[in-house]
């Protein structure tokens, strides 16, 4: 186990793997969990953000979907559930993190802002902000729909080179028909 921990520590320090602490489950220290760092994907033969974006936009041309509708469908299809202990906000933040947005949460209660500290599509946004930000809004809406208990109210874009776009979200009761 010590050898594995040492290897994982090196992967974390090289920004290839992210370490998080699992929700407590019984006695003792909580487990450590590891996942592939979003920026590491394209370096290891997995599609990076621009390759994914280009495939999505090619698909939009073929299906004639709007950027928001395309993103919404992809967000639903690609959502990976977190542990059952996570809140809807934590699940959406985890999904945005996996996509490379480096999110943080501002506020609490029913309305929260998820501030996106990084734009994985910054160069593309400079060329076509309505299209790329539309896909991104749809991704967040689709993931929120798959998660349940949370709705994305709006996306407030910022300059992609400095990021900090804001997703305004509302925590909702799934049993509430509104």
PDB file of C-alpha atoms in Angstrom:
ATOM      1  CA  UNK A   1       0.000   0.000   0.000  1.00  0.00           C
ATOM      2  CA  UNK A   2       2.855   2.416   0.703  1.00  0.00           C
ATOM      3  CA  UNK A   3       4.216   2.012  -2.828  1.00  0.00           C
ATOM      4  CA  UNK A   4       0.799   2.770  -4.296  1.00  0.00           C
ATOM      5  CA  UNK A   5       0.423   5.861  -2.092  1.00  0.00           C
ATOM      6  CA  UNK A   6       3.860   7.098  -3.225  1.00  0.00           C
ATOM      7  CA  UNK A   7       2.952   6.636  -6.894  1.00  0.00           C
ATOM      8  CA  UNK A   8      -0.381   8.389  -6.413  1.00  0.00           C
ATOM      9  CA  UNK A   9       1.334  11.285  -4.603  1.00  0.00           C
ATOM     10  CA  UNK A  10       3.640  11.759  -7.614  1.00  0.00           C
ATOM     11  CA  UNK A  11       0.689  11.695 -10.023  1.00  0.00           C
ATOM     12  CA  UNK A  12      -1.120  14.288  -7.882  1.00  0.00           C
ATOM     13  CA  UNK A  13       1.950  16.558  -7.734  1.00  0.00           C
ATOM     14  CA  UNK A  14       2.312  16.280 -11.537  1.00  0.00           C
ATOM     15  CA  UNK A  15      -1.340  17.425 -11.931  1.00  0.00           C
ATOM     16  CA  UNK A  16      -2.240  14.182 -13.694  1.00  0.00           C
ATOM     17  CA  UNK A  17      -4.553  12.914 -10.954  1.00  0.00           C
ATOM     18  CA  UNK A  18      -6.810  14.727  -8.469  1.00  0.00           C
ATOM     19  CA  UNK A  19      -7.211  13.586  -4.876  1.00  0.00           C
ATOM     20  CA  UNK A  20     -10.401  14.050  -2.866  1.00  0.00           C
ATOM     21  CA  UNK A  21     -11.679  12.804   0.471  1.00  0.00           C
ATOM     22  CA  UNK A  22     -14.707  10.508   0.434  1.00  0.00           C
ATOM     23  CA  UNK A  23     -17.664  11.159   2.688  1.00  0.00           C
ATOM     24  CA  UNK A  24     -17.107   9.562   6.108  1.00  0.00           C
ATOM     25  CA  UNK A  25     -18.435   6.031   6.292  1.00  0.00           C
ATOM     26  CA  UNK A  26     -18.142   4.496   9.718  1.00  0.00           C
ATOM     27  CA  UNK A  27     -15.103   4.639  11.974  1.00  0.00           C
ATOM     28  CA  UNK A  28     -11.612   5.696  11.029  1.00  0.00           C
ATOM     29  CA  UNK A  29     -10.272   8.138   8.513  1.00  0.00           C
ATOM     30  CA  UNK A  30     -12.308   8.770   5.357  1.00  0.00           C
ATOM     31  CA  UNK A  31     -11.034   7.115   2.177  1.00  0.00           C
ATOM     32  CA  UNK A  32      -9.038   9.064  -0.372  1.00  0.00           C
ATOM     33  CA  UNK A  33     -10.429   8.977  -3.912  1.00  0.00           C
ATOM     34  CA  UNK A  34      -8.496   9.624  -7.103  1.00  0.00           C
ATOM     35  CA  UNK A  35      -9.646  10.701 -10.540  1.00  0.00           C
ATOM     36  CA  UNK A  36      -7.990  11.783 -13.759  1.00  0.00           C
ATOM     37  CA  UNK A  37      -7.217  15.520 -13.736  1.00  0.00           C
ATOM     38  CA  UNK A  38      -9.233  17.312 -16.447  1.00  0.00           C
ATOM     39  CA  UNK A  39      -6.167  18.885 -18.067  1.00  0.00           C
ATOM     40  CA  UNK A  40      -4.363  15.547 -18.254  1.00  0.00           C
ATOM     41  CA  UNK A  41      -6.864  13.887 -20.552  1.00  0.00           C
ATOM     42  CA  UNK A  42      -5.507  14.992 -23.912  1.00  0.00           C
ATOM     43  CA  UNK A  43      -1.922  14.201 -22.891  1.00  0.00           C
ATOM     44  CA  UNK A  44      -2.806  10.515 -22.480  1.00  0.00           C
ATOM     45  CA  UNK A  45      -4.683   9.740 -25.680  1.00  0.00           C
ATOM     46  CA  UNK A  46      -8.091  10.619 -24.300  1.00  0.00           C
ATOM     47  CA  UNK A  47      -9.997  13.328 -26.117  1.00  0.00           C
ATOM     48  CA  UNK A  48      -9.215  16.806 -24.847  1.00  0.00           C
ATOM     49  CA  UNK A  49     -11.638  19.728 -24.654  1.00  0.00           C
ATOM     50  CA  UNK A  50     -11.060  21.040 -28.188  1.00  0.00           C
ATOM     51  CA  UNK A  51     -11.396  17.616 -29.759  1.00  0.00           C
ATOM     52  CA  UNK A  52     -14.657  17.076 -27.862  1.00  0.00           C
ATOM     53  CA  UNK A  53     -15.909  20.533 -28.863  1.00  0.00           C
ATOM     54  CA  UNK A  54     -15.078  19.933 -32.534  1.00  0.00           C
ATOM     55  CA  UNK A  55     -16.942  16.605 -32.489  1.00  0.00           C
ATOM     56  CA  UNK A  56     -19.944  18.229 -30.782  1.00  0.00           C
ATOM     57  CA  UNK A  57     -20.050  21.078 -33.307  1.00  0.00           C
ATOM     58  CA  UNK A  58     -19.769  18.630 -36.217  1.00  0.00           C
ATOM     59  CA  UNK A  59     -22.671  16.726 -34.675  1.00  0.00           C
ATOM     60  CA  UNK A  60     -24.670  19.968 -34.381  1.00  0.00           C
ATOM     61  CA  UNK A  61     -24.179  20.588 -38.100  1.00  0.00           C
ATOM     62  CA  UNK A  62     -25.417  17.080 -38.888  1.00  0.00           C
ATOM     63  CA  UNK A  63     -28.409  17.104 -36.511  1.00  0.00           C
ATOM     64  CA  UNK A  64     -29.283  20.787 -36.975  1.00  0.00           C
ATOM     65  CA  UNK A  65     -29.644  21.128 -33.187  1.00  0.00           C
ATOM     66  CA  UNK A  66     -29.066  24.523 -31.606  1.00  0.00           C
ATOM     67  CA  UNK A  67     -25.874  24.772 -29.523  1.00  0.00           C
ATOM     68  CA  UNK A  68     -27.916  24.835 -26.287  1.00  0.00           C
ATOM     69  CA  UNK A  69     -30.030  21.810 -27.289  1.00  0.00           C
ATOM     70  CA  UNK A  70     -26.946  19.865 -28.369  1.00  0.00           C
ATOM     71  CA  UNK A  71     -25.155  20.711 -25.112  1.00  0.00           C
ATOM     72  CA  UNK A  72     -28.218  19.778 -23.072  1.00  0.00           C
ATOM     73  CA  UNK A  73     -28.413  16.336 -24.708  1.00  0.00           C
ATOM     74  CA  UNK A  74     -24.681  15.738 -24.294  1.00  0.00           C
ATOM     75  CA  UNK A  75     -24.782  16.969 -20.687  1.00  0.00           C
ATOM     76  CA  UNK A  76     -27.508  14.428 -19.883  1.00  0.00           C
ATOM     77  CA  UNK A  77     -25.738  11.610 -21.752  1.00  0.00           C
ATOM     78  CA  UNK A  78     -22.270  12.258 -20.314  1.00  0.00           C
ATOM     79  CA  UNK A  79     -23.195  12.944 -16.700  1.00  0.00           C
ATOM     80  CA  UNK A  80     -21.367  10.629 -14.310  1.00  0.00           C
ATOM     81  CA  UNK A  81     -23.048  10.322 -10.941  1.00  0.00           C
ATOM     82  CA  UNK A  82     -21.114  11.133  -7.799  1.00  0.00           C
ATOM     83  CA  UNK A  83     -21.472   9.311  -4.522  1.00  0.00           C
ATOM     84  CA  UNK A  84     -24.944   9.176  -3.009  1.00  0.00           C
ATOM     85  CA  UNK A  85     -23.800  11.507  -0.211  1.00  0.00           C
ATOM     86  CA  UNK A  86     -23.281  14.453  -2.575  1.00  0.00           C
ATOM     87  CA  UNK A  87     -25.795  17.267  -2.844  1.00  0.00           C
ATOM     88  CA  UNK A  88     -27.061  18.308  -6.280  1.00  0.00           C
ATOM     89  CA  UNK A  89     -24.766  21.369  -6.145  1.00  0.00           C
ATOM     90  CA  UNK A  90     -21.729  19.196  -5.315  1.00  0.00           C
ATOM     91  CA  UNK A  91     -22.627  16.815  -8.154  1.00  0.00           C
ATOM     92  CA  UNK A  92     -22.902  19.654 -10.685  1.00  0.00           C
ATOM     93  CA  UNK A  93     -19.624  21.155  -9.445  1.00  0.00           C
ATOM     94  CA  UNK A  94     -17.933  17.747  -9.832  1.00  0.00           C
ATOM     95  CA  UNK A  95     -19.242  17.452 -13.404  1.00  0.00           C
ATOM     96  CA  UNK A  96     -18.024  20.960 -14.294  1.00  0.00           C
ATOM     97  CA  UNK A  97     -14.655  20.103 -12.738  1.00  0.00           C
ATOM     98  CA  UNK A  98     -14.363  16.935 -14.843  1.00  0.00           C
ATOM     99  CA  UNK A  99     -14.948  19.096 -17.912  1.00  0.00           C
ATOM    100  CA  UNK A 100     -12.070  21.399 -16.931  1.00  0.00           C
ATOM    101  CA  UNK A 101     -13.951  24.494 -15.694  1.00  0.00           C
ATOM    102  CA  UNK A 102     -12.355  24.630 -12.189  1.00  0.00           C
ATOM    103  CA  UNK A 103     -15.600  25.650 -10.454  1.00  0.00           C
ATOM    104  CA  UNK A 104     -16.135  27.197  -7.035  1.00  0.00           C
ATOM    105  CA  UNK A 105     -19.444  27.843  -5.281  1.00  0.00           C
ATOM    106  CA  UNK A 106     -20.599  31.256  -4.057  1.00  0.00           C
ATOM    107  CA  UNK A 107     -23.655  31.475  -1.853  1.00  0.00           C
ATOM    108  CA  UNK A 108     -25.790  28.915  -0.124  1.00  0.00           C
ATOM    109  CA  UNK A 109     -29.436  28.076   0.225  1.00  0.00           C
ATOM    110  CA  UNK A 110     -31.756  27.746  -2.742  1.00  0.00           C
ATOM    111  CA  UNK A 111     -29.773  29.977  -5.127  1.00  0.00           C
ATOM    112  CA  UNK A 112     -26.051  29.505  -5.674  1.00  0.00           C
ATOM    113  CA  UNK A 113     -23.550  30.812  -8.182  1.00  0.00           C
ATOM    114  CA  UNK A 114     -21.013  28.384  -9.577  1.00  0.00           C
ATOM    115  CA  UNK A 115     -18.039  30.481 -10.683  1.00  0.00           C
ATOM    116  CA  UNK A 116     -16.034  28.821 -13.434  1.00  0.00           C
ATOM    117  CA  UNK A 117     -12.378  29.634 -12.824  1.00  0.00           C
ATOM    118  CA  UNK A 118     -11.176  28.261 -16.163  1.00  0.00           C
ATOM    119  CA  UNK A 119     -12.586  28.071 -19.690  1.00  0.00           C
ATOM    120  CA  UNK A 120     -11.424  24.897 -21.450  1.00  0.00           C
ATOM    121  CA  UNK A 121     -12.724  26.362 -24.742  1.00  0.00           C
ATOM    122  CA  UNK A 122     -11.249  29.890 -24.399  1.00  0.00           C
ATOM    123  CA  UNK A 123      -9.799  30.213 -27.919  1.00  0.00           C
ATOM    124  CA  UNK A 124     -13.013  28.960 -29.526  1.00  0.00           C
ATOM    125  CA  UNK A 125     -15.123  31.332 -27.415  1.00  0.00           C
ATOM    126  CA  UNK A 126     -13.125  34.275 -28.776  1.00  0.00           C
ATOM    127  CA  UNK A 127     -14.185  33.247 -32.302  1.00  0.00           C
ATOM    128  CA  UNK A 128     -17.840  32.334 -31.644  1.00  0.00           C
ATOM    129  CA  UNK A 129     -19.022  33.119 -28.118  1.00  0.00           C
ATOM    130  CA  UNK A 130     -22.742  32.547 -28.767  1.00  0.00           C
ATOM    131  CA  UNK A 131     -22.106  29.072 -30.150  1.00  0.00           C
ATOM    132  CA  UNK A 132     -19.522  27.851 -27.633  1.00  0.00           C
ATOM    133  CA  UNK A 133     -21.161  29.437 -24.577  1.00  0.00           C
ATOM    134  CA  UNK A 134     -24.483  28.027 -25.814  1.00  0.00           C
ATOM    135  CA  UNK A 135     -23.012  24.518 -25.862  1.00  0.00           C
ATOM    136  CA  UNK A 136     -21.595  25.110 -22.390  1.00  0.00           C
ATOM    137  CA  UNK A 137     -24.929  26.357 -21.024  1.00  0.00           C
ATOM    138  CA  UNK A 138     -26.605  23.274 -22.487  1.00  0.00           C
ATOM    139  CA  UNK A 139     -23.974  20.977 -20.946  1.00  0.00           C
ATOM    140  CA  UNK A 140     -24.691  22.444 -17.513  1.00  0.00           C
ATOM    141  CA  UNK A 141     -28.472  22.277 -18.003  1.00  0.00           C
ATOM    142  CA  UNK A 142     -28.307  18.667 -19.208  1.00  0.00           C
ATOM    143  CA  UNK A 143     -26.088  17.601 -16.317  1.00  0.00           C
ATOM    144  CA  UNK A 144     -28.407  19.381 -13.857  1.00  0.00           C
ATOM    145  CA  UNK A 145     -31.380  17.578 -15.388  1.00  0.00           C
ATOM    146  CA  UNK A 146     -29.600  14.212 -15.026  1.00  0.00           C
ATOM    147  CA  UNK A 147     -28.593  15.009 -11.434  1.00  0.00           C
ATOM    148  CA  UNK A 148     -32.031  16.160 -10.338  1.00  0.00           C
ATOM    149  CA  UNK A 149     -32.747  18.605  -7.546  1.00  0.00           C
ATOM    150  CA  UNK A 150     -30.988  21.501  -9.293  1.00  0.00           C
ATOM    151  CA  UNK A 151     -31.745  23.789 -12.235  1.00  0.00           C
ATOM    152  CA  UNK A 152     -29.427  26.114 -14.135  1.00  0.00           C
ATOM    153  CA  UNK A 153     -31.106  29.519 -14.335  1.00  0.00           C
ATOM    154  CA  UNK A 154     -28.479  31.346 -16.376  1.00  0.00           C
ATOM    155  CA  UNK A 155     -24.909  31.544 -17.606  1.00  0.00           C
ATOM    156  CA  UNK A 156     -23.202  34.938 -17.350  1.00  0.00           C
ATOM    157  CA  UNK A 157     -20.216  34.769 -19.699  1.00  0.00           C
ATOM    158  CA  UNK A 158     -17.018  36.693 -19.047  1.00  0.00           C
ATOM    159  CA  UNK A 159     -13.843  37.163 -21.074  1.00  0.00           C
ATOM    160  CA  UNK A 160     -12.707  33.552 -21.620  1.00  0.00           C
ATOM    161  CA  UNK A 161      -9.044  34.487 -21.165  1.00  0.00           C
ATOM    162  CA  UNK A 162      -9.724  35.434 -17.550  1.00  0.00           C
ATOM    163  CA  UNK A 163     -12.743  33.122 -17.137  1.00  0.00           C
ATOM    164  CA  UNK A 164     -14.951  33.432 -14.028  1.00  0.00           C
ATOM    165  CA  UNK A 165     -18.189  32.920 -15.959  1.00  0.00           C
ATOM    166  CA  UNK A 166     -21.083  32.412 -13.550  1.00  0.00           C
ATOM    167  CA  UNK A 167     -23.698  29.656 -13.619  1.00  0.00           C
ATOM    168  CA  UNK A 168     -26.665  30.791 -11.512  1.00  0.00           C
ATOM    169  CA  UNK A 169     -28.380  27.676 -10.147  1.00  0.00           C
ATOM    170  CA  UNK A 170     -31.460  26.985  -8.079  1.00  0.00           C
ATOM    171  CA  UNK A 171     -31.850  24.005  -5.785  1.00  0.00           C
ATOM    172  CA  UNK A 172     -35.322  22.540  -6.332  1.00  0.00           C
ATOM    173  CA  UNK A 173     -37.481  19.814  -4.865  1.00  0.00           C
ATOM    174  CA  UNK A 174     -37.753  17.030  -7.473  1.00  0.00           C
ATOM    175  CA  UNK A 175     -41.298  16.334  -6.287  1.00  0.00           C
ATOM    176  CA  UNK A 176     -42.259  19.951  -7.041  1.00  0.00           C
ATOM    177  CA  UNK A 177     -43.918  20.031 -10.511  1.00  0.00           C
ATOM    178  CA  UNK A 178     -42.862  23.653 -11.187  1.00  0.00           C
TER     179      UNK A 178
END
